[in-house]
mmCIF file of C-alpha atoms and ligand atoms in Angstrom:
data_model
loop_
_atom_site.group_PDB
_atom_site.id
_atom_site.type_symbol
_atom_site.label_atom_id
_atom_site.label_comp_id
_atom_site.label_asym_id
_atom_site.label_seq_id
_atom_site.Cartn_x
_atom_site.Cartn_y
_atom_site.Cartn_z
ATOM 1 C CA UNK A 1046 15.563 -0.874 4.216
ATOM 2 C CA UNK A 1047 12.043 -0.235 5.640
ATOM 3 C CA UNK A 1048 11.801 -3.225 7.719
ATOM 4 C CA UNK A 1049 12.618 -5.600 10.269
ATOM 5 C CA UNK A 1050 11.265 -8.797 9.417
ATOM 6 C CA UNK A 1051 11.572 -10.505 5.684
ATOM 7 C CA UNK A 1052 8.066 -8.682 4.268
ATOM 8 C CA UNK A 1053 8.008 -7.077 0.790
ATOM 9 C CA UNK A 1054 9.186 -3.703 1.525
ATOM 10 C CA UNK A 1055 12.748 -5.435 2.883
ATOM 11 C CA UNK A 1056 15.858 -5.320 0.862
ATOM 12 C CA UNK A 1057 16.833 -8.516 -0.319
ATOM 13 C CA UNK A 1058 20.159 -10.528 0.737
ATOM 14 C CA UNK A 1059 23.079 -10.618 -1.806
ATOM 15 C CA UNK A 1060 23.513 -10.258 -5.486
ATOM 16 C CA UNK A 1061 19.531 -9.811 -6.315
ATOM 17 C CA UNK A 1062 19.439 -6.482 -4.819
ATOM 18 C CA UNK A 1063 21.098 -4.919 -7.540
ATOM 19 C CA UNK A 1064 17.878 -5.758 -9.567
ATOM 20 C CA UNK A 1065 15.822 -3.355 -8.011
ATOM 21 C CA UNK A 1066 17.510 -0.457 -9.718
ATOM 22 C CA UNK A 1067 17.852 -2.596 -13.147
ATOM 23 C CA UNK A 1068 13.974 -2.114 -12.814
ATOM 24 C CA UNK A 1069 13.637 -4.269 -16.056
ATOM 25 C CA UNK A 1070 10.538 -6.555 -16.302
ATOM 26 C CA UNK A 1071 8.938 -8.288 -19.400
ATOM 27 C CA UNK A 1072 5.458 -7.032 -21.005
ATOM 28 C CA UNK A 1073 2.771 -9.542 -21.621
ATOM 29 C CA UNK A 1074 0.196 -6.986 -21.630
ATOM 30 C CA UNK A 1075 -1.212 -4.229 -23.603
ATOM 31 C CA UNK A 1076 1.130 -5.266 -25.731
ATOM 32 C CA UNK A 1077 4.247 -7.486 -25.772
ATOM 33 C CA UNK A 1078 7.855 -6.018 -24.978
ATOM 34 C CA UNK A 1079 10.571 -7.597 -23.537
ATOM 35 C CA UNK A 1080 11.922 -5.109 -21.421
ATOM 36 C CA UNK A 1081 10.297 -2.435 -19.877
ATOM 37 C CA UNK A 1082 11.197 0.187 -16.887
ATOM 38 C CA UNK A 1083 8.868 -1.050 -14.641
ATOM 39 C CA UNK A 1084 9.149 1.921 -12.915
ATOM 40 C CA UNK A 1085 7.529 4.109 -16.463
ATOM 41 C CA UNK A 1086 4.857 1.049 -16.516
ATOM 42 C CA UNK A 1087 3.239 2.583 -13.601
ATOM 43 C CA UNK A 1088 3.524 6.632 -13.915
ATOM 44 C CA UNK A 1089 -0.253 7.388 -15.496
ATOM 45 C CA UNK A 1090 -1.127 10.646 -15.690
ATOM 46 C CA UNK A 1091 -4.841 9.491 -15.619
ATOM 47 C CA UNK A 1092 -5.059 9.156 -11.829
ATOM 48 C CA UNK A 1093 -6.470 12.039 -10.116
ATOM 49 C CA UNK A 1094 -9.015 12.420 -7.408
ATOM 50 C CA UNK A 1095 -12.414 11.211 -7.339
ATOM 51 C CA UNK A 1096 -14.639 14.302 -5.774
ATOM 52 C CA UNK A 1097 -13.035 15.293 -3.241
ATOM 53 C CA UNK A 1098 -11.362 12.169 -2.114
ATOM 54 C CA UNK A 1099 -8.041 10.974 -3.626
ATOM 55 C CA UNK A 1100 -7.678 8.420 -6.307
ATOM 56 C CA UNK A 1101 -6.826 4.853 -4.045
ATOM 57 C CA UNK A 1102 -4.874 2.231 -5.702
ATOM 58 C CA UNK A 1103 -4.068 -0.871 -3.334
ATOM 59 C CA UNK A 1104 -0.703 -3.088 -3.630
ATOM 60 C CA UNK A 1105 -0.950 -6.933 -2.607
ATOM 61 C CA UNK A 1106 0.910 -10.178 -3.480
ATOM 62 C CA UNK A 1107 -0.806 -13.302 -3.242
ATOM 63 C CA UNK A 1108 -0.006 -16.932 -4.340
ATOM 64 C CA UNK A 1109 -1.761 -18.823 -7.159
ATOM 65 C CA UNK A 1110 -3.914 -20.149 -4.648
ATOM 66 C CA UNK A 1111 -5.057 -17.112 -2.931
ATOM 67 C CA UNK A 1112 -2.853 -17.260 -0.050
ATOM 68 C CA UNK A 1113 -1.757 -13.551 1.177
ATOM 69 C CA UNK A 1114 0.520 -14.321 4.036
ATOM 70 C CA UNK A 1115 2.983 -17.193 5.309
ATOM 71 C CA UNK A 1116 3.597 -17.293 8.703
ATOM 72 C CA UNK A 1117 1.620 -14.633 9.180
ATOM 73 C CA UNK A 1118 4.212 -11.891 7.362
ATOM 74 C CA UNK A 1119 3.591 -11.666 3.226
ATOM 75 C CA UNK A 1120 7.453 -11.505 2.915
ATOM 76 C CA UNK A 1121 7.336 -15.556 2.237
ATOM 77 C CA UNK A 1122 5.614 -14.865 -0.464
ATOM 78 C CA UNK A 1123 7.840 -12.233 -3.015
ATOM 79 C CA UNK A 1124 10.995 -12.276 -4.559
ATOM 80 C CA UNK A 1125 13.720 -9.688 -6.458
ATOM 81 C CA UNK A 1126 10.909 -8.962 -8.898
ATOM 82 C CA UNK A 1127 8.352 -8.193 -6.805
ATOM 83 C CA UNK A 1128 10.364 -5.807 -4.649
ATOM 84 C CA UNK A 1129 11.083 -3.993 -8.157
ATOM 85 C CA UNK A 1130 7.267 -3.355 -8.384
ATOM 86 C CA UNK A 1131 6.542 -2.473 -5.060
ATOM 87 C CA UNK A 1132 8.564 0.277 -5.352
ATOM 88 C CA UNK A 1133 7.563 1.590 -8.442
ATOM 89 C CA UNK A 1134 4.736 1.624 -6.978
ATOM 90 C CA UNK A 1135 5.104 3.171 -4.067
ATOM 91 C CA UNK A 1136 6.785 5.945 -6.025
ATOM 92 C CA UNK A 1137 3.270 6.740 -7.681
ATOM 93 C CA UNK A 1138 1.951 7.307 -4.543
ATOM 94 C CA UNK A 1139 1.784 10.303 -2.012
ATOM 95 C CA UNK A 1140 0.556 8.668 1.214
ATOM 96 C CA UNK A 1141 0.661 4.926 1.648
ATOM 97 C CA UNK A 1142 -2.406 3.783 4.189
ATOM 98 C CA UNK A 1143 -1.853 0.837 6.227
ATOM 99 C CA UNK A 1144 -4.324 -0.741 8.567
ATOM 100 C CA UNK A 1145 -2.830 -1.394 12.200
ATOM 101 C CA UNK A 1146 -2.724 -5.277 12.087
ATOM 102 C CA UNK A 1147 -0.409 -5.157 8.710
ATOM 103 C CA UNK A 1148 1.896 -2.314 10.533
ATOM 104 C CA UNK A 1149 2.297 -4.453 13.252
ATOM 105 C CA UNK A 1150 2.807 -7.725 11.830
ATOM 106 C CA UNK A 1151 5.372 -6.448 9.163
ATOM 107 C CA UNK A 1152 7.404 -4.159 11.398
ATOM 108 C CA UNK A 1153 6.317 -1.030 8.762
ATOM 109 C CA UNK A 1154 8.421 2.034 9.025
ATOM 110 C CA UNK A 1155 7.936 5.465 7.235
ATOM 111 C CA UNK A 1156 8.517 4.346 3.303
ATOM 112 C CA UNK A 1157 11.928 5.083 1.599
ATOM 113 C CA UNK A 1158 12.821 4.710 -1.944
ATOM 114 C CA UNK A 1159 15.917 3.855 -3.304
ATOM 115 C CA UNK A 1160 17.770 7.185 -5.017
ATOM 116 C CA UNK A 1161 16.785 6.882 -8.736
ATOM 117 C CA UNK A 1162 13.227 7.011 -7.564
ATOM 118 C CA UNK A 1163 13.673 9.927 -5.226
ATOM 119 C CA UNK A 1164 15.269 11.660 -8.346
ATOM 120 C CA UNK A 1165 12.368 11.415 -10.888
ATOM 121 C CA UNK A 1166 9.644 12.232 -7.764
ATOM 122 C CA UNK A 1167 11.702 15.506 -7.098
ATOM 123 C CA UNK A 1168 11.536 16.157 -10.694
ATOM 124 C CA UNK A 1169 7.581 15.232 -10.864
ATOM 125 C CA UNK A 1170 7.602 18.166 -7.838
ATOM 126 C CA UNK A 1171 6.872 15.889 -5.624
ATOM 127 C CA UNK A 1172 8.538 14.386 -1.508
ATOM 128 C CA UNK A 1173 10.774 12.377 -1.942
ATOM 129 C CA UNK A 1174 8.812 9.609 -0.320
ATOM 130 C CA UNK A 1175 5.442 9.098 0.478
ATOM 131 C CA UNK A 1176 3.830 9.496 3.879
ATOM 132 C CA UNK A 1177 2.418 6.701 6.562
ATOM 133 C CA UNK A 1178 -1.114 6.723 7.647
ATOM 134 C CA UNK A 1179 -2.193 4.059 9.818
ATOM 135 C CA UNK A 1180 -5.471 2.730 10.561
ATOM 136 C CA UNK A 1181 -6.823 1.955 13.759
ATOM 137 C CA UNK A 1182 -9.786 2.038 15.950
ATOM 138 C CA UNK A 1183 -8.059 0.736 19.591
ATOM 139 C CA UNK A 1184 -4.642 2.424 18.822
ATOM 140 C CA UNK A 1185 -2.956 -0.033 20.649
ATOM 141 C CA UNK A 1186 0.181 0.977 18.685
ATOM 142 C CA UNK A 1187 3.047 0.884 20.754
ATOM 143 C CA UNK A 1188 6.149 3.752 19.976
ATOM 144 C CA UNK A 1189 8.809 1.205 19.900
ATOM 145 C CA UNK A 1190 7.278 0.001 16.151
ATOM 146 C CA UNK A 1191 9.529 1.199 13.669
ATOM 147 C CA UNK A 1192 6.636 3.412 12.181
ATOM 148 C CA UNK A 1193 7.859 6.018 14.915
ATOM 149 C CA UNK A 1194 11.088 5.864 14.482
ATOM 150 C CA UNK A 1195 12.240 8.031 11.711
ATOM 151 C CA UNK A 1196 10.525 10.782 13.475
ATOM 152 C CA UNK A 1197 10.593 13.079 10.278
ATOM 153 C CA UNK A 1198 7.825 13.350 8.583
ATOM 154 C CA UNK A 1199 5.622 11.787 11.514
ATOM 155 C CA UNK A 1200 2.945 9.173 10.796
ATOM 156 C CA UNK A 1201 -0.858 9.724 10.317
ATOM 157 C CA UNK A 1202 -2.754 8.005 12.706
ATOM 158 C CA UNK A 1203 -6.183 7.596 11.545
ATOM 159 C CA UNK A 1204 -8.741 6.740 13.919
ATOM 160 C CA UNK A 1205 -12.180 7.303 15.405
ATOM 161 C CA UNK A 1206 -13.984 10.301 17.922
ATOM 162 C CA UNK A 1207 -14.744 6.879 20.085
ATOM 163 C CA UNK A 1208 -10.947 5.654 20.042
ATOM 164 C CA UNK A 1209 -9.861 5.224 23.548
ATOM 165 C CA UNK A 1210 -8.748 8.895 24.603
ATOM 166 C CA UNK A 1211 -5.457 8.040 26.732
ATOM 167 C CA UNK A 1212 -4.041 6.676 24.052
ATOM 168 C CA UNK A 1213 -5.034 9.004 21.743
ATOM 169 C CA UNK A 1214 -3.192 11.812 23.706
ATOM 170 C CA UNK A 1215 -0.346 10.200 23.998
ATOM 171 C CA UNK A 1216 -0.146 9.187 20.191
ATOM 172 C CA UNK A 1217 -1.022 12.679 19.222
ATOM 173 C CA UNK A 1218 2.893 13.568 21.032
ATOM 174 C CA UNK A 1219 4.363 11.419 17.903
ATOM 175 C CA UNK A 1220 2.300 11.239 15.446
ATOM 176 C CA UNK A 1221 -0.740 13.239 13.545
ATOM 177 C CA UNK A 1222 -4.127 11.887 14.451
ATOM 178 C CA UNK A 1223 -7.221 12.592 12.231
ATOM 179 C CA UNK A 1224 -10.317 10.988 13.596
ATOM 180 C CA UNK A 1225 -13.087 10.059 11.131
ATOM 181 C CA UNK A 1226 -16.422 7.651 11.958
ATOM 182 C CA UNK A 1227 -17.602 6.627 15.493
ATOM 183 C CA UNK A 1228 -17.301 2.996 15.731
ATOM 184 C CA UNK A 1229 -15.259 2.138 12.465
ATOM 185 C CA UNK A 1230 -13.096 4.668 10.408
ATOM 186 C CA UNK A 1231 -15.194 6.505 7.572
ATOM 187 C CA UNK A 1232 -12.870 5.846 5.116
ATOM 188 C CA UNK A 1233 -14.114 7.652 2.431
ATOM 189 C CA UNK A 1234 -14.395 10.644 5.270
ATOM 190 C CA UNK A 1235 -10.890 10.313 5.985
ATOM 191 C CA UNK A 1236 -9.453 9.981 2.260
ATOM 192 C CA UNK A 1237 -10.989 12.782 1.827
ATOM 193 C CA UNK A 1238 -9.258 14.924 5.132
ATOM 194 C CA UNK A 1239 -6.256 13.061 3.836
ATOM 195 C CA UNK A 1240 -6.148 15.014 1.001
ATOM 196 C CA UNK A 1241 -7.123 18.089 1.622
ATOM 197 C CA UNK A 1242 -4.625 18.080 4.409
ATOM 198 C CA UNK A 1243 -1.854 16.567 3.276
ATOM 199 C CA UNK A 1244 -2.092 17.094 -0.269
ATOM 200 C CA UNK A 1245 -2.680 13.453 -0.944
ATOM 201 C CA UNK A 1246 -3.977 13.407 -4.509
ATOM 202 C CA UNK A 1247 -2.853 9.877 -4.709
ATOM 203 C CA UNK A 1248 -3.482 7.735 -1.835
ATOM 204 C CA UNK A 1249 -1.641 3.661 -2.087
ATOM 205 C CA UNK A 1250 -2.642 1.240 0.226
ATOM 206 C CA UNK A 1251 -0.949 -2.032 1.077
ATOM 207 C CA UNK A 1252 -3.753 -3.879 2.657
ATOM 208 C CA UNK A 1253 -4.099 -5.613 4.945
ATOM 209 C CA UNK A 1254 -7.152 -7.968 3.737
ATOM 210 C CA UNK A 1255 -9.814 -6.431 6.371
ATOM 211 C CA UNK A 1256 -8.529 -3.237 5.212
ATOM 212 C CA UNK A 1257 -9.446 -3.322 1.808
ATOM 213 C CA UNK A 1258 -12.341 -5.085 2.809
ATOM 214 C CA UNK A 1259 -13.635 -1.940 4.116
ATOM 215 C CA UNK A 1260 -12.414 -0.274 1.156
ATOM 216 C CA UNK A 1261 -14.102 -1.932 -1.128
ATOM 217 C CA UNK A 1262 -17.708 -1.750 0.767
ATOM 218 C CA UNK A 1263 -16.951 2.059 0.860
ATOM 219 C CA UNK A 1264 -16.559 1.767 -2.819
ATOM 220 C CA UNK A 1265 -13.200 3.813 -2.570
ATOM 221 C CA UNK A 1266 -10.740 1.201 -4.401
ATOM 222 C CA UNK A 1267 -9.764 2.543 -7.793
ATOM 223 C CA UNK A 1268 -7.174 0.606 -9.022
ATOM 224 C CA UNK A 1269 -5.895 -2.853 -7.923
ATOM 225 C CA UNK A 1270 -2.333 -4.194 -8.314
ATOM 226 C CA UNK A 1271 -2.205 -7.737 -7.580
ATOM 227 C CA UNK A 1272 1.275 -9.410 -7.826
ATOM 228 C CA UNK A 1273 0.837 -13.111 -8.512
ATOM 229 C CA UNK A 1274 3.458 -15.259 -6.948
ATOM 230 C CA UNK A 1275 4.398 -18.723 -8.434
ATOM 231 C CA UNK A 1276 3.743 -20.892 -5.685
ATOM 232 C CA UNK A 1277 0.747 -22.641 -3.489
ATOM 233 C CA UNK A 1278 1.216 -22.186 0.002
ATOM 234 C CA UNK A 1279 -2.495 -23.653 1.135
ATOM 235 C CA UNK A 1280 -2.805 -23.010 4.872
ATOM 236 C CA UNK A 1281 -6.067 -20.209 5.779
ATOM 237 C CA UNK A 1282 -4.749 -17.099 5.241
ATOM 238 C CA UNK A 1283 -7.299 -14.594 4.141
ATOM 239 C CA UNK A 1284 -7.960 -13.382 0.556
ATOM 240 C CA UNK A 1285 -6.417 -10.111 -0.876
ATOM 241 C CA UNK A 1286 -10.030 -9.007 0.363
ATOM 242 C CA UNK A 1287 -11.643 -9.714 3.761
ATOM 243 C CA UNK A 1288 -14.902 -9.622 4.904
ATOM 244 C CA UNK A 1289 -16.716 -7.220 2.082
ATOM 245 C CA UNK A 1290 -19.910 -7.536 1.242
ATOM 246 C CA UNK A 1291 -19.947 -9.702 -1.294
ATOM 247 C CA UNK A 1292 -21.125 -6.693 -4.263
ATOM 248 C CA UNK A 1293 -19.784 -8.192 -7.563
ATOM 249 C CA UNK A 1294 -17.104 -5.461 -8.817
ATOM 250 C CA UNK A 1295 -15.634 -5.744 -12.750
ATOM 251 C CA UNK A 1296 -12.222 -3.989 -13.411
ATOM 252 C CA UNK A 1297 -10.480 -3.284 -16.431
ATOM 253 C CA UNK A 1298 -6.984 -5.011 -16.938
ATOM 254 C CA UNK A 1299 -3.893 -2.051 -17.761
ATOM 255 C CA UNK A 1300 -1.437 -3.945 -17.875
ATOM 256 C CA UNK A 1301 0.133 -7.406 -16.981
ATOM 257 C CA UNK A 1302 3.979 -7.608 -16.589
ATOM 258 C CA UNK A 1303 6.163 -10.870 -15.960
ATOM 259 C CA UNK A 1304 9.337 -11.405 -13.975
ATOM 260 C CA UNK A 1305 10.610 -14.901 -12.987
ATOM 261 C CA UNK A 1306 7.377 -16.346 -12.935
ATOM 262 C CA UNK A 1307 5.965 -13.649 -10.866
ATOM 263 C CA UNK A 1308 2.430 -11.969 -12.949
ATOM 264 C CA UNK A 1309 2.036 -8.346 -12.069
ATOM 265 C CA UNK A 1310 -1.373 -7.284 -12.427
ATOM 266 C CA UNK A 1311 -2.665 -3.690 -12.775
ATOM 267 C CA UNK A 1312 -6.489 -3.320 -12.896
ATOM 268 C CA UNK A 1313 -8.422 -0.317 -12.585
ATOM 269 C CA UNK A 1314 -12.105 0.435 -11.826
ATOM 270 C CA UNK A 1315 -14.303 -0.518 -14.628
ATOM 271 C CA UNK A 1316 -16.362 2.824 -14.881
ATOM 272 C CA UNK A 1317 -18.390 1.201 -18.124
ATOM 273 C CA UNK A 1318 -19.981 -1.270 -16.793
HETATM 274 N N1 NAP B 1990 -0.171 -10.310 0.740
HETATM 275 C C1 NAP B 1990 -0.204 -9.015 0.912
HETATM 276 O O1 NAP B 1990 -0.021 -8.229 -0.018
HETATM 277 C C2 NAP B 1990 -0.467 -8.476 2.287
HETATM 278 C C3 NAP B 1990 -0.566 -7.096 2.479
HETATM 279 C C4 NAP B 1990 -0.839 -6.622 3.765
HETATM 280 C C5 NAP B 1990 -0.994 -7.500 4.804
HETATM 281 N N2 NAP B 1990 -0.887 -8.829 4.577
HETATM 282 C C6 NAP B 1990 -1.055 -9.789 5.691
HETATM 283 O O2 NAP B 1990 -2.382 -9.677 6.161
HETATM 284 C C7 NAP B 1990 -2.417 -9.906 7.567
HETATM 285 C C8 NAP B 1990 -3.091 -8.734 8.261
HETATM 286 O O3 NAP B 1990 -4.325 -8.503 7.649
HETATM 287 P P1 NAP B 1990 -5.695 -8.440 8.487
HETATM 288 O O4 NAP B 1990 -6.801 -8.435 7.498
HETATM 289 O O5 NAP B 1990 -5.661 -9.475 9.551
HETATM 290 O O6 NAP B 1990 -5.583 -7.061 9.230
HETATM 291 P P2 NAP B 1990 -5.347 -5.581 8.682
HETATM 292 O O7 NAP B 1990 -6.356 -5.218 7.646
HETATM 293 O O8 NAP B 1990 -3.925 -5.405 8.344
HETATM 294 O O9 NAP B 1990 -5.579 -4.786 10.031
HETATM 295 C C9 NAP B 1990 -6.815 -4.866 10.717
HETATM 296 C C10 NAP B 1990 -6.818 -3.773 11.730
HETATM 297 O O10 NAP B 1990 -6.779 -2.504 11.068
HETATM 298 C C11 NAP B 1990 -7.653 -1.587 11.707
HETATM 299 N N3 NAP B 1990 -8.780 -1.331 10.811
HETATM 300 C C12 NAP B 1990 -9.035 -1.918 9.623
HETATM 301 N N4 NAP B 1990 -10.141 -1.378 9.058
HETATM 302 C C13 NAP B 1990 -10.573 -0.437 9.928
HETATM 303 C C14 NAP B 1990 -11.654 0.473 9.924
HETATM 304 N N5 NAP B 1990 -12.528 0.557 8.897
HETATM 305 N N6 NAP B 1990 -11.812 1.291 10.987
HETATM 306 C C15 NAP B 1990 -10.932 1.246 12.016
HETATM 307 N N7 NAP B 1990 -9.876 0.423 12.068
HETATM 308 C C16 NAP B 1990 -9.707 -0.412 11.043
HETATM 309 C C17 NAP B 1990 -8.036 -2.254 13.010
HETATM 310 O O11 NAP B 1990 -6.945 -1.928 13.857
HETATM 311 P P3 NAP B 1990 -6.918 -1.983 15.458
HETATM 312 O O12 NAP B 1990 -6.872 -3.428 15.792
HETATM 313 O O13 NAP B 1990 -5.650 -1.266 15.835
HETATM 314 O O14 NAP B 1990 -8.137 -1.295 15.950
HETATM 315 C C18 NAP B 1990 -8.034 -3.723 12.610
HETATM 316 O O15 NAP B 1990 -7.925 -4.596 13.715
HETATM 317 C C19 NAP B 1990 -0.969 -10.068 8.017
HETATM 318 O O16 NAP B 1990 -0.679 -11.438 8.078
HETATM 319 C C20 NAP B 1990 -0.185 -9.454 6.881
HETATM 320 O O17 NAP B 1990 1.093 -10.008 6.741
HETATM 321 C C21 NAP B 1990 -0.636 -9.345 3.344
#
């Protein structure tokens, strides 16, 4: 589902799959259970927009050693639990933003969840899935990536007024374009048209690292969840953030789950200190 190439969103081969609708993962943290929906783990009625702009929570698996990609793809790097997470989290969300290097790599296509997660959206009021956006200042985006192919509900392309205008036209026949910033997206511009467009109270964003780079020197990141996986892969693949200014951030740990060795990791803003 959702892919072409092994990456995180991609349905696993054989008996494992079945494990994404168990849903069950172990609680380490706020307190210890040992079995929980991780699906419930991640509902929280506390997120809610910020000003105008919608709450952003980012998604991103990295190994013990920091590594966020093998072969350039992160699919190297989950597992059955993982893919259990992803979803859940993606099912919190109401427009998933991807920067254009991550929807090319990974092959990304419009997000689907499986039916049990449709079920308690629909009875939250809510899609049944949550919309693409994609960022991208050269829009060299070509419409045979999977991201166009569903058609229905067509992807957000989010750009700037200085993106090259050809291409802009002829994205704008398959896809929505909002333009934001001159030289590099305003992201905290466009989260903001984002929502009061699309009705994007909750905005999830699965990286890449330049990505939330910018994110986080816009200040816009309000909740991190950072999937641990139980290897070391070495090699120079950039951090789960790239290229921010290096401001000194403190979050707040929520919760920490545990799933064949996998640590899932759910930090929010710290607004105290
Ligand atoms: N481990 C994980 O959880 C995870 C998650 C996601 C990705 N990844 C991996 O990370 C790698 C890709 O990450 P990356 O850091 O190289 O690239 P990236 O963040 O995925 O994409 C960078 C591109 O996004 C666009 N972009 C980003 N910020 C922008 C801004 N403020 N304004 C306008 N455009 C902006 C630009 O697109 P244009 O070039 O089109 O102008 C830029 O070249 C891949 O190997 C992928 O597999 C890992």
């Amino acid at each position: 589902l959702g892919v072409l190439r092994p990456t995180r969103a991609g349905w696993p081969a054989g008996p494992p799959q079945n494990r994404c609708y168990g849903a069950a993962v172990r609680q380490l943290l706020p307190s210890c259970l040992p079995e929980v929906n991780a699906a419930d783990t991640y509902l929280d009625g506390t997120r809610g927009p910020i000003g105008p702009r919608p709450w952003v929570l980012a998604n991103m698996i990295a190994s013990v050693d920091g590594a966020t990609a093998v072969e350039g793809v992160s699919g190297g790097l989950g597992g059955a639990a993982d893919k259990v997470v992803f979803r859940a989290i993606r099912a919190v969300a109401d427009l998933v933003l991807v920067a254009a290097g991550t929807a090319r790599a990974e092959g990304y296509h419009a997000p689907r969840l499986p039916p049990e997660l449709v079920q308690a959206r629909r009875d939250r009021g809510r899609t049944e899935a949550p919309r693409l956006a994609i960022v991208s200042r050269r829009l060299e985006l070509d419409r045979s990536l999977p991201l166009f192919e569903s058609g229905r509900p067509r992807p957000i392309i989010v750009t700037t007024t200085d993106a090259p205008a050809d291409r802009r036209e002829d994205l704008a026949r398959h896809a929505e374009i909002v333009a934001c910033g001159e030289i590099d997206v305003d992201l905290v511009e466009a989260l903001t048209v984002l929502r009061a467009r699309y009705s994007s109270d909750v905005v999830l964003t699965e990286g890449g690292p330049s990505l939330l780079g910018a994110l986080t020197t816009a200040g816009a990141l309000d909740e991190i969840c950072l999937t641990m996986a139980p290897c070391l892969i070495g090699g120079d693949s950039r951090r789960i953030v790239h290229g921010a200014h290096p401001v000194p951030r403190t979050l707040a740990l929520t919760h920490l789950l545990e799933e064949d060795g996998f640590l899932f990791l759910r930090y929010t803003r710290n607004s105290r200190r």
